[in-house]
Tab-separated table of C-alpha atoms in Angstrom:
chain	number	residue	atom	x	y	z
A	1	UNK	CA	-28.556	-5.762	-37.603
A	2	UNK	CA	-29.529	-4.735	-41.149
A	3	UNK	CA	-27.358	-4.258	-44.251
A	4	UNK	CA	-27.901	-1.553	-46.881
A	5	UNK	CA	-26.035	-0.856	-50.117
A	6	UNK	CA	-25.631	2.049	-52.523
A	7	UNK	CA	-25.455	-0.225	-55.549
A	8	UNK	CA	-28.461	-2.176	-56.806
A	9	UNK	CA	-28.311	-5.871	-57.506
A	10	UNK	CA	-30.697	-8.749	-57.880
A	11	UNK	CA	-33.039	-10.099	-55.238
A	12	UNK	CA	-30.561	-12.801	-54.282
A	13	UNK	CA	-26.831	-12.402	-54.706
A	14	UNK	CA	-24.210	-15.096	-54.032
A	15	UNK	CA	-21.930	-14.314	-51.142
A	16	UNK	CA	-18.842	-14.396	-53.379
A	17	UNK	CA	-20.364	-11.669	-55.575
A	18	UNK	CA	-21.180	-9.542	-52.538
A	19	UNK	CA	-17.693	-10.097	-51.152
A	20	UNK	CA	-16.047	-8.835	-54.347
A	21	UNK	CA	-18.046	-5.599	-54.329
A	22	UNK	CA	-18.077	-4.602	-50.671
A	23	UNK	CA	-15.684	-6.604	-48.486
A	24	UNK	CA	-11.873	-6.454	-48.772
A	25	UNK	CA	-11.624	-9.945	-47.297
A	26	UNK	CA	-14.169	-12.635	-46.554
A	27	UNK	CA	-15.014	-13.039	-42.864
A	28	UNK	CA	-13.286	-16.111	-41.513
A	29	UNK	CA	-16.360	-17.474	-39.778
A	30	UNK	CA	-18.404	-17.497	-43.044
A	31	UNK	CA	-15.923	-19.251	-45.328
A	32	UNK	CA	-17.179	-22.759	-44.628
A	33	UNK	CA	-20.820	-21.780	-45.200
A	34	UNK	CA	-20.621	-19.643	-48.385
A	35	UNK	CA	-21.359	-22.487	-50.846
A	36	UNK	CA	-25.011	-22.764	-49.816
A	37	UNK	CA	-25.614	-19.367	-48.371
A	38	UNK	CA	-27.716	-16.837	-50.269
A	39	UNK	CA	-27.565	-13.288	-48.947
A	40	UNK	CA	-30.329	-10.741	-49.375
A	41	UNK	CA	-29.559	-7.052	-48.742
A	42	UNK	CA	-33.236	-6.390	-48.074
A	43	UNK	CA	-33.434	-8.731	-45.054
A	44	UNK	CA	-31.867	-8.057	-41.657
A	45	UNK	CA	-29.525	-10.551	-40.028
A	46	UNK	CA	-30.347	-11.656	-36.466
A	47	UNK	CA	-28.558	-13.538	-33.695
A	48	UNK	CA	-30.950	-16.352	-32.823
A	49	UNK	CA	-29.372	-17.939	-29.747
A	50	UNK	CA	-26.334	-17.982	-27.521
A	51	UNK	CA	-25.851	-21.114	-25.466
A	52	UNK	CA	-23.341	-22.094	-22.778
A	53	UNK	CA	-22.429	-18.441	-22.199
A	54	UNK	CA	-20.326	-18.107	-19.059
A	55	UNK	CA	-19.579	-21.831	-18.970
A	56	UNK	CA	-16.141	-23.315	-18.565
A	57	UNK	CA	-16.047	-24.431	-22.197
A	58	UNK	CA	-13.623	-22.573	-24.394
A	59	UNK	CA	-16.138	-22.302	-27.284
A	60	UNK	CA	-19.550	-20.656	-27.172
A	61	UNK	CA	-22.084	-21.644	-29.824
A	62	UNK	CA	-24.490	-19.070	-31.255
A	63	UNK	CA	-26.625	-18.909	-34.413
A	64	UNK	CA	-27.335	-16.124	-36.890
A	65	UNK	CA	-30.125	-16.111	-39.458
A	66	UNK	CA	-31.898	-13.894	-41.991
A	67	UNK	CA	-35.422	-12.752	-41.304
A	68	UNK	CA	-37.727	-15.321	-42.891
A	69	UNK	CA	-35.007	-17.933	-43.239
A	70	UNK	CA	-35.727	-21.288	-41.640
A	71	UNK	CA	-32.152	-22.568	-41.171
A	72	UNK	CA	-29.826	-20.662	-38.841
A	73	UNK	CA	-26.142	-20.144	-39.581
A	74	UNK	CA	-24.006	-21.626	-36.777
A	75	UNK	CA	-21.208	-19.363	-35.553
A	76	UNK	CA	-18.494	-20.416	-33.104
A	77	UNK	CA	-16.944	-17.623	-31.017
A	78	UNK	CA	-13.674	-18.610	-29.327
A	79	UNK	CA	-12.781	-17.430	-25.808
A	80	UNK	CA	-9.150	-17.575	-24.734
A	81	UNK	CA	-8.843	-20.091	-21.899
A	82	UNK	CA	-5.946	-18.146	-20.369
A	83	UNK	CA	-8.138	-15.040	-20.196
A	84	UNK	CA	-10.817	-16.987	-18.366
A	85	UNK	CA	-8.294	-18.387	-15.898
A	86	UNK	CA	-6.776	-14.943	-15.264
A	87	UNK	CA	-10.212	-13.449	-14.584
A	88	UNK	CA	-11.064	-16.292	-12.210
A	89	UNK	CA	-7.736	-15.846	-10.394
A	90	UNK	CA	-8.336	-12.099	-9.931
A	91	UNK	CA	-11.806	-12.791	-8.572
A	92	UNK	CA	-10.393	-15.396	-6.174
A	93	UNK	CA	-7.724	-12.992	-4.878
A	94	UNK	CA	-10.299	-10.236	-4.468
A	95	UNK	CA	-12.501	-12.533	-2.392
A	96	UNK	CA	-9.504	-13.562	-0.261
A	97	UNK	CA	-8.573	-9.935	0.383
A	98	UNK	CA	-12.136	-8.945	1.267
A	99	UNK	CA	-12.491	-11.835	3.729
A	100	UNK	CA	-9.020	-11.219	5.153
A	101	UNK	CA	-9.648	-7.524	5.899
A	102	UNK	CA	-13.141	-8.131	7.269
A	103	UNK	CA	-12.026	-10.891	9.634
A	104	UNK	CA	-9.077	-8.800	10.802
A	105	UNK	CA	-11.279	-5.821	11.626
A	106	UNK	CA	-13.708	-8.035	13.556
A	107	UNK	CA	-10.856	-9.654	15.487
A	108	UNK	CA	-9.336	-6.335	16.513
A	109	UNK	CA	-12.678	-5.000	17.721
A	110	UNK	CA	-13.459	-8.018	19.896
A	111	UNK	CA	-9.862	-8.332	21.049
A	112	UNK	CA	-9.899	-4.769	22.358
A	113	UNK	CA	-13.275	-5.300	24.026
A	114	UNK	CA	-11.955	-8.376	25.814
A	115	UNK	CA	-8.737	-6.643	26.905
A	116	UNK	CA	-10.655	-3.624	28.227
A	117	UNK	CA	-12.717	-5.873	30.497
A	118	UNK	CA	-10.132	-8.607	31.097
A	119	UNK	CA	-6.574	-7.123	31.028
A	120	UNK	CA	-4.693	-10.406	30.797
A	121	UNK	CA	-2.956	-10.412	27.391
A	122	UNK	CA	-1.009	-13.623	28.001
A	123	UNK	CA	-4.141	-15.701	28.538
A	124	UNK	CA	-5.950	-13.890	25.713
A	125	UNK	CA	-3.096	-14.753	23.351
A	126	UNK	CA	-3.146	-18.374	24.517
A	127	UNK	CA	-6.889	-18.705	23.923
A	128	UNK	CA	-6.470	-17.382	20.364
A	129	UNK	CA	-3.926	-20.074	19.527
A	130	UNK	CA	-5.954	-22.757	21.310
A	131	UNK	CA	-9.111	-21.962	19.345
A	132	UNK	CA	-7.284	-22.237	16.031
A	133	UNK	CA	-5.624	-25.489	17.034
A	134	UNK	CA	-8.946	-27.050	18.050
A	135	UNK	CA	-10.652	-25.924	14.842
A	136	UNK	CA	-7.950	-27.468	12.678
A	137	UNK	CA	-7.850	-30.740	14.624
A	138	UNK	CA	-11.599	-31.061	14.105
A	139	UNK	CA	-11.201	-30.221	10.398
A	140	UNK	CA	-8.564	-32.919	9.958
A	141	UNK	CA	-10.551	-35.504	11.939
A	142	UNK	CA	-13.711	-34.893	9.893
A	143	UNK	CA	-11.796	-34.739	6.577
A	144	UNK	CA	-12.998	-31.190	5.955
A	145	UNK	CA	-9.340	-30.274	5.444
A	146	UNK	CA	-6.596	-32.538	4.178
A	147	UNK	CA	-4.204	-33.674	6.891
A	148	UNK	CA	-0.691	-32.327	6.159
A	149	UNK	CA	2.115	-34.744	5.390
A	150	UNK	CA	4.842	-33.647	7.813
A	151	UNK	CA	8.020	-35.181	9.200
A	152	UNK	CA	10.567	-34.500	11.923
A	153	UNK	CA	12.508	-32.102	9.705
A	154	UNK	CA	9.382	-30.051	9.065
A	155	UNK	CA	8.712	-29.552	12.782
A	156	UNK	CA	12.381	-28.822	13.456
A	157	UNK	CA	12.367	-26.067	10.836
A	158	UNK	CA	9.032	-24.783	12.126
A	159	UNK	CA	10.255	-24.393	15.722
A	160	UNK	CA	12.129	-21.055	15.320
A	161	UNK	CA	9.195	-19.747	13.285
A	162	UNK	CA	6.849	-20.667	16.137
A	163	UNK	CA	9.070	-18.936	18.728
A	164	UNK	CA	9.079	-15.706	16.703
A	165	UNK	CA	5.327	-16.000	16.050
A	166	UNK	CA	4.616	-16.500	19.759
A	167	UNK	CA	6.671	-13.472	20.791
A	168	UNK	CA	5.124	-11.286	18.090
A	169	UNK	CA	1.586	-12.380	18.945
A	170	UNK	CA	1.940	-11.815	22.701
A	171	UNK	CA	3.743	-8.482	22.236
A	172	UNK	CA	1.000	-7.163	19.945
A	173	UNK	CA	-1.690	-8.252	22.415
A	174	UNK	CA	0.167	-6.591	25.297
A	175	UNK	CA	0.371	-3.418	23.203
A	176	UNK	CA	-3.368	-3.422	22.495
A	177	UNK	CA	-4.112	-3.935	26.180
A	178	UNK	CA	-2.305	-0.662	26.973
A	179	UNK	CA	-3.043	1.667	24.031
A	180	UNK	CA	-5.644	2.232	21.338
A	181	UNK	CA	-5.915	-0.296	18.512
A	182	UNK	CA	-5.231	2.460	16.002
A	183	UNK	CA	-1.952	3.422	17.712
A	184	UNK	CA	-0.745	-0.180	17.822
A	185	UNK	CA	-1.360	-0.600	14.105
A	186	UNK	CA	0.257	2.721	13.249
A	187	UNK	CA	3.429	1.551	14.980
A	188	UNK	CA	3.130	-1.887	13.386
A	189	UNK	CA	3.047	-0.251	9.963
A	190	UNK	CA	6.764	0.367	10.582
A	191	UNK	CA	7.504	-3.349	10.165
A	192	UNK	CA	9.204	-2.838	6.744
A	193	UNK	CA	11.861	-0.692	8.425
A	194	UNK	CA	12.687	-3.562	10.784
A	195	UNK	CA	12.722	-5.962	7.835
A	196	UNK	CA	15.320	-3.927	5.954
A	197	UNK	CA	17.496	-3.344	9.020
A	198	UNK	CA	17.460	-7.002	10.086
A	199	UNK	CA	18.180	-8.186	6.558
A	200	UNK	CA	20.995	-5.677	6.191
A	201	UNK	CA	22.839	-6.193	9.495
A	202	UNK	CA	22.019	-9.835	10.294
A	203	UNK	CA	21.809	-11.409	6.835
A	204	UNK	CA	24.140	-9.092	4.913
A	205	UNK	CA	21.546	-8.259	2.238
A	206	UNK	CA	21.729	-4.963	0.380
A	207	UNK	CA	18.853	-3.051	-1.203
A	208	UNK	CA	18.517	-0.388	-3.902
A	209	UNK	CA	18.538	3.246	-2.813
A	210	UNK	CA	14.737	3.709	-3.280
A	211	UNK	CA	14.126	1.024	-0.644
A	212	UNK	CA	16.213	2.890	1.933
A	213	UNK	CA	14.564	6.186	0.998
A	214	UNK	CA	11.104	4.661	1.493
A	215	UNK	CA	12.016	4.014	5.147
A	216	UNK	CA	12.218	7.745	5.870
A	217	UNK	CA	8.452	8.410	5.717
A	218	UNK	CA	7.787	5.154	7.597
A	219	UNK	CA	10.075	6.050	10.498
A	220	UNK	CA	9.136	9.718	10.433
A	221	UNK	CA	5.393	9.026	10.318
A	222	UNK	CA	5.538	6.512	13.175
A	223	UNK	CA	7.636	8.908	15.283
A	224	UNK	CA	5.271	11.831	14.616
A	225	UNK	CA	2.243	9.729	15.508
A	226	UNK	CA	3.881	8.427	18.697
A	227	UNK	CA	4.933	11.899	19.885
A	228	UNK	CA	1.424	13.301	19.369
A	229	UNK	CA	-0.513	10.287	20.745
A	230	UNK	CA	-2.854	11.541	23.476
A	231	UNK	CA	-2.883	8.234	25.371
A	232	UNK	CA	0.767	7.285	24.891
A	233	UNK	CA	1.982	4.365	26.987
A	234	UNK	CA	5.555	3.086	26.902
A	235	UNK	CA	4.552	-0.560	27.449
A	236	UNK	CA	2.080	-0.356	24.577
A	237	UNK	CA	4.650	1.339	22.341
A	238	UNK	CA	7.389	-1.195	23.132
A	239	UNK	CA	4.963	-4.090	22.656
A	240	UNK	CA	4.212	-2.959	19.103
A	241	UNK	CA	7.916	-2.462	18.380
A	242	UNK	CA	8.842	-5.927	19.701
A	243	UNK	CA	6.009	-7.405	17.661
A	244	UNK	CA	7.451	-5.808	14.522
A	245	UNK	CA	10.883	-7.257	15.186
A	246	UNK	CA	9.535	-10.723	16.042
A	247	UNK	CA	7.366	-10.931	12.925
A	248	UNK	CA	10.311	-9.977	10.741
A	249	UNK	CA	12.287	-12.925	12.113
A	250	UNK	CA	9.199	-15.102	11.727
A	251	UNK	CA	9.016	-14.259	8.041
A	252	UNK	CA	12.735	-14.944	7.562
A	253	UNK	CA	12.596	-18.307	9.337
A	254	UNK	CA	9.353	-19.177	7.565
A	255	UNK	CA	10.901	-18.745	4.124
A	256	UNK	CA	13.832	-20.965	5.055
A	257	UNK	CA	11.733	-23.602	6.808
A	258	UNK	CA	9.151	-23.932	4.042
A	259	UNK	CA	11.651	-24.172	1.210
A	260	UNK	CA	10.905	-27.302	-0.797
A	261	UNK	CA	7.909	-28.285	1.380
A	262	UNK	CA	4.471	-28.986	-0.065
A	263	UNK	CA	2.381	-28.015	2.999
A	264	UNK	CA	-0.211	-25.449	1.917
A	265	UNK	CA	-0.828	-22.102	3.576
A	266	UNK	CA	-3.842	-23.218	5.626
A	267	UNK	CA	-2.146	-26.290	7.085
A	268	UNK	CA	1.144	-24.483	7.561
A	269	UNK	CA	-0.494	-21.875	9.769
A	270	UNK	CA	-2.402	-24.603	11.628
A	271	UNK	CA	0.855	-26.381	12.492
A	272	UNK	CA	2.393	-23.046	13.445
A	273	UNK	CA	-0.506	-22.300	15.819
A	274	UNK	CA	-0.244	-25.674	17.536
A	275	UNK	CA	3.477	-25.409	18.119
A	276	UNK	CA	3.141	-21.806	19.326
A	277	UNK	CA	0.425	-22.925	21.757
A	278	UNK	CA	2.776	-25.479	23.298
A	279	UNK	CA	5.492	-22.830	23.665
A	280	UNK	CA	3.223	-20.097	25.068
A	281	UNK	CA	1.099	-22.014	27.612
A	282	UNK	CA	3.741	-22.524	30.352
A	283	UNK	CA	4.898	-18.900	30.067
A	284	UNK	CA	1.310	-17.617	30.311
A	285	UNK	CA	0.793	-19.658	33.482
A	286	UNK	CA	4.050	-18.368	34.972
A	287	UNK	CA	3.456	-14.685	34.141
A	288	UNK	CA	-0.238	-14.370	35.059
A	289	UNK	CA	-1.445	-17.651	36.568
A	290	UNK	CA	-4.825	-19.288	37.228
A	291	UNK	CA	-5.553	-17.283	40.388
A	292	UNK	CA	-5.333	-13.954	38.575
A	293	UNK	CA	-7.351	-15.340	35.667
A	294	UNK	CA	-10.151	-16.534	37.950
A	295	UNK	CA	-10.463	-13.170	39.690
A	296	UNK	CA	-10.310	-11.279	36.409
A	297	UNK	CA	-12.864	-13.574	34.763
A	298	UNK	CA	-15.377	-13.141	37.598
A	299	UNK	CA	-14.908	-9.391	37.538
A	300	UNK	CA	-15.441	-9.242	33.747
A	301	UNK	CA	-18.620	-11.340	33.980
A	302	UNK	CA	-20.007	-9.093	36.706
A	303	UNK	CA	-19.331	-5.985	34.623
A	304	UNK	CA	-20.270	-7.209	31.130
A	305	UNK	CA	-22.499	-10.201	31.731
A	306	UNK	CA	-22.776	-13.312	29.520
A	307	UNK	CA	-21.803	-11.281	26.436
A	308	UNK	CA	-18.238	-11.346	27.692
A	309	UNK	CA	-18.025	-15.086	26.942
A	310	UNK	CA	-19.096	-14.397	23.355
A	311	UNK	CA	-16.421	-11.696	23.077
A	312	UNK	CA	-13.715	-14.149	24.138
A	313	UNK	CA	-14.918	-16.825	21.710
A	314	UNK	CA	-15.198	-14.316	18.857
A	315	UNK	CA	-11.736	-12.813	19.300
A	316	UNK	CA	-10.170	-16.297	19.548
A	317	UNK	CA	-11.902	-17.733	16.480
A	318	UNK	CA	-11.539	-14.646	14.297
A	319	UNK	CA	-7.833	-14.401	15.124
A	320	UNK	CA	-7.255	-17.850	13.670
A	321	UNK	CA	-9.527	-17.298	10.675
A	322	UNK	CA	-7.970	-14.022	9.549
A	323	UNK	CA	-4.437	-15.408	9.836
A	324	UNK	CA	-5.441	-18.567	8.011
A	325	UNK	CA	-6.946	-16.601	5.122
A	326	UNK	CA	-3.853	-14.372	4.944
A	327	UNK	CA	-1.611	-17.450	4.571
A	328	UNK	CA	-3.978	-18.831	1.928
A	329	UNK	CA	-3.739	-15.494	0.105
A	330	UNK	CA	0.055	-15.629	0.220
A	331	UNK	CA	-0.141	-18.947	-1.647
A	332	UNK	CA	-1.979	-17.268	-4.529
A	333	UNK	CA	-0.238	-13.920	-4.957
A	334	UNK	CA	3.175	-12.332	-5.198
A	335	UNK	CA	4.934	-10.833	-2.134
A	336	UNK	CA	4.362	-7.345	-3.581
A	337	UNK	CA	0.604	-7.840	-3.842
A	338	UNK	CA	0.542	-9.317	-0.336
A	339	UNK	CA	2.444	-6.314	1.060
A	340	UNK	CA	0.021	-3.894	-0.549
A	341	UNK	CA	-2.897	-5.914	0.804
A	342	UNK	CA	-1.367	-5.863	4.278
A	343	UNK	CA	-0.978	-2.094	4.093
A	344	UNK	CA	-4.606	-1.632	3.079
A	345	UNK	CA	-5.617	-3.986	5.903
A	346	UNK	CA	-3.978	-1.702	8.459
A	347	UNK	CA	-5.864	1.285	7.057
A	348	UNK	CA	-9.184	-0.526	7.437
A	349	UNK	CA	-8.351	-1.542	11.021
A	350	UNK	CA	-7.189	1.954	12.027
A	351	UNK	CA	-10.230	3.705	10.565
A	352	UNK	CA	-12.781	1.201	11.892
A	353	UNK	CA	-11.298	1.169	15.419
A	354	UNK	CA	-11.283	4.978	15.576
A	355	UNK	CA	-14.962	5.038	14.602
A	356	UNK	CA	-16.111	2.206	16.892
A	357	UNK	CA	-14.113	3.132	20.009
A	358	UNK	CA	-14.381	6.918	19.468
A	359	UNK	CA	-10.615	7.233	19.748
A	360	UNK	CA	-9.525	10.884	20.097
A	361	UNK	CA	-7.215	11.797	17.240
A	362	UNK	CA	-5.374	15.049	16.677
A	363	UNK	CA	-4.801	16.232	13.078
A	364	UNK	CA	-1.023	15.988	13.514
A	365	UNK	CA	-1.417	12.442	14.811
A	366	UNK	CA	-3.526	11.499	11.785
A	367	UNK	CA	-0.922	13.090	9.508
A	368	UNK	CA	1.794	10.934	11.063
A	369	UNK	CA	-0.278	7.807	10.494
A	370	UNK	CA	-0.914	8.750	6.860
A	371	UNK	CA	2.798	9.401	6.235
A	372	UNK	CA	3.795	6.068	7.792
A	373	UNK	CA	1.252	4.106	5.745
A	374	UNK	CA	2.261	5.946	2.561
A	375	UNK	CA	5.870	5.020	3.286
A	376	UNK	CA	4.854	1.377	3.684
A	377	UNK	CA	3.199	1.488	0.271
A	378	UNK	CA	6.262	3.105	-1.306
A	379	UNK	CA	8.436	0.444	0.293
A	380	UNK	CA	6.306	-2.274	-1.305
A	381	UNK	CA	6.812	-0.664	-4.698
A	382	UNK	CA	10.542	-0.051	-4.259
A	383	UNK	CA	11.243	-3.543	-2.918
A	384	UNK	CA	10.095	-5.064	-6.213
């Protein structure tokens, strides 16, 4: 950058003299260097180097010098450490959200493929929990993840959470075995309505008027979508509704059970999966049973081939991974941000499943889905 001046002055002018004529106040970064610095208006000033840019240090060193001058002028530019931390936190949350949504979409695709060929939702749900439990046991044994410090009280408080989680998980899987993935998630977008009603009538909590008003588009949109669903099935509809109710109780019990505990989101969900697996396994055997599973498995292999095994592994692993990342996200963000992220997740699942499975969708049905999801977003805003 070059300096020019309307007034004429000698070849070399002290900085103090220049300051008095042109600058209302001396730049702070030059005060300590003005005793030996000679400024020439005929020579441009250059930035010679910037080092450590983008590093974790709070100060970045750069040098400025006149053309033809041998000694550079060191300049220290300060970067606010809080600004750096805030930017890093936003980037971390963005990565979490991107991974969360991607894993959830992949899970729903493979889950539906498995259920289309192997209509046994109880076993499918059990395999999802088993895969996550095995992955975490291996992670703890190999020190990849830190083993949680739990006690009897922790597991006692976790038990009602695990019951609600088990019911919600199985009910959602039953729903997806009977109806389109998009329809299940449209109905599940009505979860905030269940949350408000349960909190109001079971816990005695009251909410501001905007919260109650936000339930109208949620309920109305879900009802409109259900009435216009081409492949409506009562079992699928009731499965999604029961899942909503169960997950609301899971969230309530989870908040109470985790109060004062230091178990992180990843390990908390791992413990939840293991306990849910113990609860679900005997019921899965009683409802469906090994004989039905064997016949269904052989039939699926004959229809799909070896790829069916990959589908089962993928849906089981991705179920655990997407839930684990969502719990890790909840550790880093506010409930409002998490609710908005969950709403956007449902949109990505609905759109991707419609495209991949070529789900027939009437305009009125799509309108109902849009109204319900908009209501969920408004609820997130009003709740805060």
